[in-house]
Coordinates of C-alpha atoms in Angstrom, one line a residue:
X1 CA 154.4 37.1 59.4
X2 CA 153.3 39.1 62.1
X3 CA 150.9 41.7 60.1
X4 CA 148.1 41.2 57.9
X5 CA 147.4 43.8 55.2
X6 CA 145.4 46.0 57.3
X7 CA 147.9 46.4 59.9
X8 CA 146.4 44.4 62.5
X9 CA 148.6 41.8 64.5
X10 CA 147.3 38.1 63.7
X11 CA 146.9 35.1 66.0
X12 CA 150.0 34.0 64.6
X13 CA 151.9 36.8 66.1
X14 CA 154.7 36.0 68.6
X15 CA 153.3 34.5 71.8
X16 CA 155.3 36.9 74.1
X17 CA 154.6 40.1 72.4
X18 CA 150.8 39.5 72.3
X19 CA 151.0 38.7 75.9
X20 CA 153.1 41.6 76.8
X21 CA 150.5 43.7 75.1
X22 CA 147.8 42.2 77.0
X23 CA 149.8 43.3 80.2
X24 CA 150.1 46.8 79.2
X25 CA 146.1 47.0 78.4
X26 CA 145.5 45.2 81.7
X27 CA 147.6 48.1 83.4
X28 CA 145.4 50.6 81.5
X29 CA 142.3 48.7 82.8
X30 CA 143.9 48.5 86.4
X31 CA 144.6 52.5 86.4
X32 CA 140.8 53.4 85.0
X33 CA 139.4 51.2 88.0
X34 CA 141.7 52.6 90.6
X35 CA 141.3 56.0 90.0
X36 CA 137.4 55.1 90.9
X37 CA 138.3 53.8 94.1
X38 CA 141.6 55.4 95.4
X39 CA 139.8 58.5 96.7
X40 CA 137.1 56.4 98.9
X41 CA 139.4 56.4 101.8
X42 CA 140.8 59.9 101.2
X43 CA 137.4 61.8 101.4
X44 CA 137.3 63.0 105.0
X45 CA 141.3 64.2 104.5
X46 CA 139.8 66.3 101.4
X47 CA 137.0 67.5 102.8
X48 CA 138.9 69.0 105.8
X49 CA 141.4 70.2 103.4
X50 CA 139.3 71.8 100.7
X51 CA 136.0 72.6 102.7
X52 CA 133.5 70.3 100.9
X53 CA 130.2 69.8 102.5
X54 CA 129.2 66.3 103.5
X55 CA 126.6 65.9 100.4
X56 CA 129.5 67.4 97.8
X57 CA 131.9 65.0 98.5
X58 CA 130.3 63.0 96.0
X59 CA 131.1 65.1 93.1
X60 CA 134.8 63.9 93.7
X61 CA 133.6 60.5 92.5
X62 CA 130.6 61.8 90.3
X63 CA 132.7 64.2 88.1
X64 CA 134.8 61.3 87.2
X65 CA 131.9 58.8 86.5
X66 CA 129.7 61.1 84.8
X67 CA 132.5 62.4 82.0
X68 CA 133.2 58.6 81.9
X69 CA 130.0 57.1 81.6
X70 CA 129.0 60.0 79.1
X71 CA 131.7 59.8 76.6
X72 CA 132.4 55.8 76.8
X73 CA 130.5 55.5 73.5
X74 CA 132.2 58.4 71.8
X75 CA 135.2 56.9 72.7
X76 CA 134.1 53.8 71.1
X77 CA 133.4 55.5 68.1
X78 CA 136.8 57.6 67.8
X79 CA 138.4 54.3 68.3
X80 CA 136.7 52.7 65.3
X81 CA 137.4 55.7 63.1
X82 CA 140.7 56.7 63.9
X83 CA 142.4 53.6 65.3
X84 CA 142.2 52.0 68.8
X85 CA 146.0 52.7 69.4
X86 CA 145.7 56.4 68.6
X87 CA 142.6 57.0 70.7
X88 CA 144.1 54.7 73.6
X89 CA 147.2 57.1 73.6
X90 CA 145.3 60.2 73.6
X91 CA 143.3 58.9 76.2
X92 CA 146.5 58.3 78.5
X93 CA 147.7 61.8 77.4
X94 CA 144.4 63.4 78.8
X95 CA 144.5 61.6 81.9
X96 CA 148.2 62.2 82.8
X97 CA 147.4 65.7 82.3
X98 CA 144.1 65.7 84.2
X99 CA 146.0 63.8 87.4
X100 CA 148.6 66.7 87.3
X101 CA 145.5 69.4 87.7
X102 CA 143.7 67.0 90.4
X103 CA 147.2 66.4 92.2
X104 CA 147.9 69.9 92.8
X105 CA 144.0 71.1 93.1
X106 CA 143.7 74.2 95.3
X107 CA 139.9 74.3 95.6
X108 CA 136.8 72.4 94.9
X109 CA 136.5 73.6 91.5
X110 CA 140.0 72.6 90.5
X111 CA 139.7 69.0 92.2
X112 CA 136.3 68.5 90.2
X113 CA 137.5 69.8 87.2
X114 CA 140.5 67.5 87.1
X115 CA 138.5 64.6 88.2
X116 CA 136.0 65.5 85.2
X117 CA 138.9 65.3 82.9
X118 CA 140.6 62.2 84.3
X119 CA 137.1 60.6 83.6
X120 CA 137.1 62.0 79.8
X121 CA 140.6 60.2 79.4
X122 CA 139.3 57.2 80.8
X123 CA 136.5 57.1 78.4
X124 CA 138.7 57.0 75.5
X125 CA 141.1 54.4 77.0
X126 CA 138.5 52.0 78.2
X127 CA 136.8 51.0 74.7
X128 CA 139.8 51.4 72.9
X129 CA 141.7 48.9 75.3
X130 CA 139.1 46.4 75.0
X131 CA 139.2 46.5 71.3
X132 CA 142.9 46.2 71.3
X133 CA 142.5 42.7 73.6
X134 CA 139.5 41.5 71.3
X135 CA 141.7 42.1 68.1
X136 CA 144.9 40.3 69.5
X137 CA 143.4 37.2 70.9
X138 CA 140.8 35.3 68.3
X139 CA 141.5 31.5 69.5
X140 CA 138.5 31.2 72.1
X141 CA 140.6 29.5 74.6
X142 CA 143.1 32.1 74.7
X143 CA 140.5 34.8 74.7
X144 CA 138.6 33.6 77.5
X145 CA 142.2 33.5 79.2
X146 CA 142.9 36.8 78.2
X147 CA 139.4 38.5 79.6
X148 CA 140.0 36.6 82.7
X149 CA 143.1 38.6 83.3
X150 CA 141.2 41.8 81.8
X151 CA 138.4 41.1 84.7
X152 CA 141.1 40.4 87.5
X153 CA 143.0 43.8 86.3
X154 CA 139.7 45.5 87.1
X155 CA 139.2 43.8 90.4
X156 CA 142.7 44.6 91.7
X157 CA 142.6 48.0 90.5
X158 CA 139.9 48.6 92.9
X159 CA 141.9 46.5 95.6
X160 CA 145.0 48.7 95.1
X161 CA 143.0 51.7 95.0
X162 CA 141.5 51.2 98.5
X163 CA 144.8 50.0 99.9
X164 CA 147.0 52.8 98.3
X165 CA 144.4 55.3 98.9
X166 CA 144.8 54.6 102.7
X167 CA 148.4 54.5 102.7
X168 CA 149.2 57.3 100.6
X169 CA 146.7 59.4 102.5
X170 CA 148.2 58.8 105.7
X171 CA 151.9 58.9 104.9
X172 CA 151.9 61.4 102.0
X173 CA 148.8 63.3 101.4
X174 CA 145.6 62.9 99.3
X175 CA 147.5 65.2 96.5
X176 CA 149.8 62.3 95.8
X177 CA 146.6 59.9 94.9
X178 CA 146.6 61.5 91.7
X179 CA 150.2 62.2 91.0
X180 CA 151.1 58.7 90.9
X181 CA 149.2 58.4 87.7
X182 CA 151.8 60.7 85.8
X183 CA 154.8 58.5 85.4
X184 CA 152.4 55.3 85.1
X185 CA 150.7 57.4 81.9
X186 CA 154.2 58.1 80.3
X187 CA 155.4 54.7 80.9
X188 CA 152.2 53.5 79.0
X189 CA 152.4 56.0 76.2
X190 CA 156.3 55.0 75.6
X191 CA 155.5 51.2 75.8
X192 CA 152.3 51.6 73.5
X193 CA 154.3 52.6 70.6
X194 CA 156.3 49.2 70.7
X195 CA 153.8 46.8 71.6
X196 CA 150.3 47.9 70.1
X197 CA 149.7 47.8 66.6
X198 CA 148.3 50.9 64.8
X199 CA 144.9 49.1 63.6
X200 CA 142.6 50.2 60.9
X201 CA 140.8 53.0 60.1
X202 CA 137.8 53.9 58.1
X203 CA 135.5 56.9 57.1
X204 CA 132.6 58.1 59.0
X205 CA 131.3 61.0 61.1
X206 CA 131.6 61.5 64.9
X207 CA 128.4 62.1 66.8
X208 CA 129.9 65.0 69.0
X209 CA 126.3 66.7 69.4
X210 CA 125.1 63.2 70.6
X211 CA 127.7 62.9 73.0
X212 CA 127.5 66.5 74.4
X213 CA 123.7 66.3 74.6
X214 CA 123.7 62.8 76.8
X215 CA 126.4 64.1 78.9
X216 CA 125.1 67.4 79.7
X217 CA 121.4 65.7 80.3
X218 CA 123.2 63.5 83.0
X219 CA 125.0 66.2 84.7
X220 CA 122.1 68.4 84.9
X221 CA 120.0 65.3 86.5
X222 CA 122.5 64.4 89.1
X223 CA 122.8 68.1 90.0
X224 CA 119.4 68.3 90.5
X225 CA 119.0 65.3 92.7
X226 CA 121.8 66.8 94.9
X227 CA 120.5 70.1 95.1
X228 CA 117.3 69.0 95.9
X229 CA 118.4 68.5 99.6
X230 CA 118.3 72.3 100.1
X231 CA 116.2 73.3 97.4
X232 CA 113.3 71.0 98.2
X233 CA 112.1 67.9 96.2
X234 CA 109.0 70.0 94.8
X235 CA 110.8 73.3 94.4
X236 CA 110.9 75.0 91.0
X237 CA 114.6 74.5 91.1
X238 CA 114.5 70.8 91.2
X239 CA 111.5 70.2 88.8
X240 CA 112.9 72.9 86.5
X241 CA 116.3 71.2 86.4
X242 CA 114.7 67.3 85.9
X243 CA 112.4 68.8 83.1
X244 CA 115.5 70.3 81.2
X245 CA 117.5 67.0 81.6
X246 CA 114.5 64.9 80.4
X247 CA 114.1 67.4 77.3
X248 CA 117.9 67.0 76.6
X249 CA 117.4 63.5 76.7
X250 CA 114.4 63.4 73.9
X251 CA 116.2 65.8 72.0
X252 CA 119.2 63.2 71.8
X253 CA 116.9 60.4 70.9
X254 CA 115.4 62.3 68.2
X255 CA 119.1 63.2 66.8
X256 CA 119.9 59.7 67.1
X257 CA 116.9 58.7 64.9
X258 CA 117.5 61.2 62.4
X259 CA 121.2 60.9 62.0
X260 CA 122.6 58.5 59.3
X261 CA 125.5 57.5 61.7
X262 CA 124.2 58.1 65.1
X263 CA 126.0 57.5 68.5
X264 CA 123.7 54.9 69.3
X265 CA 121.7 53.1 66.6
X266 CA 118.5 52.9 68.1
X267 CA 117.9 49.4 66.6
X268 CA 120.3 47.8 68.6
X269 CA 117.9 47.7 71.8
X270 CA 116.1 44.9 69.8
X271 CA 118.9 42.5 70.6
X272 CA 117.9 40.2 73.2
X273 CA 118.8 40.9 76.9
X274 CA 120.5 44.1 75.7
X275 CA 118.2 46.4 76.9
X276 CA 117.1 44.6 80.2
X277 CA 120.9 43.4 80.8
X278 CA 122.0 47.3 81.0
X279 CA 119.2 48.2 83.3
X280 CA 120.2 45.5 85.6
X281 CA 124.0 46.5 85.3
X282 CA 122.8 50.2 86.2
X283 CA 121.1 49.1 89.0
X284 CA 123.9 46.8 90.1
X285 CA 126.2 49.9 90.0
X286 CA 123.8 52.0 91.8
X287 CA 123.7 49.8 94.7
X288 CA 127.4 48.6 94.6
X289 CA 128.9 52.2 94.5
X290 CA 127.1 53.6 97.5
X291 CA 128.1 50.6 99.5
X292 CA 132.0 51.7 99.0
X293 CA 130.7 55.2 99.6
X294 CA 129.3 54.9 102.8
X295 CA 131.3 52.3 104.4
X296 CA 134.6 54.4 103.9
X297 CA 132.8 57.2 105.6
X298 CA 131.5 54.8 108.6
X299 CA 135.0 53.2 109.0
X300 CA 136.6 56.8 109.6
X301 CA 133.8 58.8 110.7
X302 CA 131.9 56.6 113.1
X303 CA 134.5 54.0 114.0
X304 CA 137.4 56.6 113.5
X305 CA 139.6 54.4 111.5
X306 CA 142.9 56.3 110.1
X307 CA 142.7 56.5 106.3
X308 CA 145.3 53.7 106.3
X309 CA 143.4 51.4 108.5
X310 CA 140.1 52.0 106.6
X311 CA 142.1 50.7 103.4
X312 CA 143.1 47.6 105.2
X313 CA 139.6 46.9 106.3
X314 CA 138.3 47.1 102.8
X315 CA 141.0 44.9 101.6
X316 CA 139.7 41.3 102.2
X317 CA 136.5 42.4 100.1
X318 CA 138.3 43.4 97.1
X319 CA 141.0 40.5 97.0
X320 CA 137.9 38.2 97.6
X321 CA 136.5 39.8 94.6
X322 CA 139.4 39.4 92.3
X323 CA 140.0 35.9 93.4
X324 CA 136.4 34.9 93.0
X325 CA 136.1 36.3 89.7
X326 CA 139.2 34.5 88.3
X327 CA 138.6 31.1 89.7
X328 CA 134.8 30.6 90.3
X329 CA 132.4 32.9 88.3
X330 CA 133.5 31.4 84.7
X331 CA 132.8 28.1 86.3
X332 CA 129.5 28.7 87.6
X333 CA 128.3 30.6 84.5
X334 CA 129.6 27.6 82.4
X335 CA 127.6 25.1 84.8
X336 CA 124.3 27.1 85.6
X337 CA 124.3 29.9 83.1
X338 CA 124.6 33.8 83.5
X339 CA 120.8 34.1 84.6
X340 CA 120.8 31.8 87.6
X341 CA 124.3 33.6 88.6
X342 CA 123.0 37.0 88.3
X343 CA 120.0 36.5 90.4
X344 CA 122.0 34.3 92.8
X345 CA 124.8 37.3 93.3
X346 CA 122.3 40.2 93.4
X347 CA 120.3 38.4 96.3
X348 CA 123.8 37.8 97.8
X349 CA 124.9 41.6 97.6
X350 CA 121.1 42.6 98.9
X351 CA 121.8 40.5 101.8
X352 CA 125.3 42.1 102.5
X353 CA 123.5 45.6 102.4
X354 CA 120.9 44.6 104.5
X355 CA 123.4 43.6 107.1
X356 CA 125.2 47.0 106.8
X357 CA 122.1 48.8 107.3
X358 CA 122.1 47.4 111.0
X359 CA 125.9 48.5 111.8
X360 CA 126.0 50.2 115.3
X361 CA 127.7 53.3 116.3
X362 CA 130.0 51.2 118.4
X363 CA 130.4 48.3 115.7
X364 CA 133.6 46.2 115.2
X365 CA 135.3 45.3 112.0
X366 CA 135.2 41.4 112.8
X367 CA 131.5 41.4 113.5
X368 CA 129.8 44.2 111.6
X369 CA 132.1 44.9 108.6
X370 CA 133.8 41.6 107.6
X371 CA 131.0 39.3 107.4
X372 CA 128.9 41.5 105.2
X373 CA 131.7 42.8 103.3
X374 CA 132.6 39.4 102.2
X375 CA 129.0 38.4 101.2
X376 CA 129.0 41.6 99.5
X377 CA 131.9 40.7 97.4
X378 CA 130.5 37.1 96.5
X379 CA 127.4 39.0 95.3
X380 CA 129.6 41.6 92.8
X381 CA 131.6 38.4 91.8
X382 CA 128.4 36.3 90.8
X383 CA 126.7 39.4 89.0
X384 CA 129.3 41.6 87.4
X385 CA 130.5 39.3 84.7
X386 CA 127.3 37.3 84.1
X387 CA 125.3 40.6 84.0
X388 CA 128.3 41.6 80.9
X389 CA 127.6 38.6 79.4
X390 CA 124.0 38.7 79.2
X391 CA 123.9 42.4 77.9
X392 CA 126.1 41.2 74.9
X393 CA 124.9 37.6 74.4
X394 CA 122.6 38.4 71.7
X395 CA 124.5 41.0 69.9
X396 CA 125.9 40.3 66.1
X397 CA 129.5 40.4 65.5
X398 CA 129.5 43.8 64.4
X399 CA 127.5 45.0 67.2
X400 CA 129.8 43.7 69.6
X401 CA 131.7 47.0 70.4
X402 CA 128.6 48.9 70.6
X403 CA 127.2 46.7 73.0
X404 CA 130.2 46.6 75.0
X405 CA 130.3 50.3 75.2
X406 CA 126.8 50.4 76.4
X407 CA 127.1 48.0 79.1
X408 CA 130.1 50.1 80.5
X409 CA 127.9 53.1 79.9
X410 CA 124.8 52.0 81.6
X411 CA 127.3 50.9 84.8
X412 CA 128.8 54.4 84.9
X413 CA 125.5 56.1 84.8
X414 CA 124.1 54.0 87.3
X415 CA 127.0 54.6 89.7
X416 CA 126.2 58.5 89.3
X417 CA 122.6 58.7 89.6
X418 CA 122.5 56.0 92.5
X419 CA 125.3 57.6 94.5
X420 CA 123.3 61.0 94.2
X421 CA 120.0 59.7 94.9
X422 CA 121.2 57.4 98.1
X423 CA 123.3 60.4 99.3
X424 CA 120.4 62.6 99.0
X425 CA 118.1 60.2 101.2
X426 CA 120.9 59.5 103.5
X427 CA 121.4 63.4 104.1
X428 CA 117.9 64.0 104.8
X429 CA 117.7 61.3 107.4
X430 CA 120.8 62.5 109.1
X431 CA 119.3 66.1 109.0
X432 CA 115.9 64.7 110.6
X433 CA 117.8 62.6 113.2
X434 CA 119.7 65.9 114.1
X435 CA 116.5 68.0 114.6
X436 CA 115.3 65.8 117.3
X437 CA 118.6 66.9 119.3
X438 CA 120.3 63.5 118.6
X439 CA 124.0 63.9 118.6
X440 CA 126.4 64.1 115.2
X441 CA 127.5 60.7 115.7
X442 CA 124.3 59.2 116.0
X443 CA 122.7 61.3 113.2
X444 CA 125.7 60.3 110.7
X445 CA 125.4 56.6 111.6
X446 CA 121.4 56.7 111.0
X447 CA 122.2 58.3 107.7
X448 CA 124.8 55.6 107.0
X449 CA 122.1 52.6 107.8
X450 CA 119.4 54.4 105.5
X451 CA 121.9 54.7 102.7
X452 CA 122.6 50.9 102.8
X453 CA 119.1 49.9 103.2
X454 CA 117.9 52.1 100.1
X455 CA 120.8 50.4 98.2
X456 CA 119.5 46.9 99.3
X457 CA 116.0 48.0 97.8
X458 CA 117.7 48.8 94.3
X459 CA 119.4 45.5 94.6
X460 CA 116.4 43.6 95.2
X461 CA 114.5 45.3 92.1
X462 CA 117.4 44.4 89.9
X463 CA 116.9 40.9 91.1
X464 CA 113.3 40.8 90.2
X465 CA 113.9 42.5 86.8
X466 CA 116.7 39.8 86.3
X467 CA 114.1 37.0 86.8
X468 CA 111.5 38.4 84.8
X469 CA 113.4 40.1 81.9
X470 CA 116.7 38.1 81.5
X471 CA 116.2 35.3 78.8
X472 CA 118.3 32.2 78.6
X473 CA 119.1 32.4 74.7
X474 CA 119.6 28.9 73.0
X475 CA 123.2 28.0 71.8

């Protein structure tokens, strides 16, 4: 019999159907991650077409990740209340509509709005998809195998995003980076009804106010950091916006304490490694995402690569991540534990960023890009999965979903804030160098170097925190 009384698929369900469902769910993960990476190589083309400023370009990325990170916990909560399949499908419906808006965008505001709505759709998709994976595979060996494919699909999404982003931008136009989501989304919606079970629902309230407060607080904070370049770091505007953001976060925490069914039960932060693991994952994202951002700009604006060639140049790094995560990371964690791998990975990634911080204006792919990018791939592979395991290692079974949501949220928030801060630092350095009479190319390259160096410092801080605060738990 394939279904139990709650309507979920039992572990005894047909083997082929469960793995077909996993393929569908991995496709969802692939699309969510690809939507983050696919726009990187297209940034110069979008800038020229829609008139973005150099610092404003980051909003193409941040508009997506802020709503993605801000609503992930709400997505998980809705999945628990209304069923994972329903929320998964609603997420893809929103993502498909948002992709249409982004694909036909005629202005900065239109594209940023489309990207934000893509992030909202992905925030519903990601926790629901992971819930469906965990519910289909209860045998430990099968679950580990399924999660391996799940992780590989994320790496493949990053890899495909880089390559497809370059090819589509050069041979078609950047508009098609978003339009390709529409047929994929429609296919996923069709097969979801055939392969995914409805799941269980339960009574409960949705903390919409909490989700909105957390997201608005984050948006205000990021905007304050971005605008500080022009307004000044100690201006009334910057200090006022940062103060408003802090006030909103305080109100959020107060509401969470008082609600009977909060978005985040604060007691969960007493779980061993959860708080420290989430901080390390946020710092990892704050270093990793700027690496991609500045490396894309360096390849195209300094070395004058085409969008397609830039995608090819980044392909070895993403392919290396995919194979290392599937074939190596699990074995190393089993052998040495998650803490040792996290520290080693963070140090490797910091080394990669330090190498990138020395890139010259006349650099070459073989000498200045490939070695540092492969070292970065090793660092990310050794850190990401162990960091996720560490953050969830002490959670009880009934807390696993929330712990997973928190890890994803921390990573997305770290991505947005890290990129905003480091872009501001890089832009300030570029302007300082310009004021000395240096050429535009020299000033830009110096700004890129400064951005890489700042990211390396964040990575080293994360490594120190992992050494001090991550605890190896007894089995």
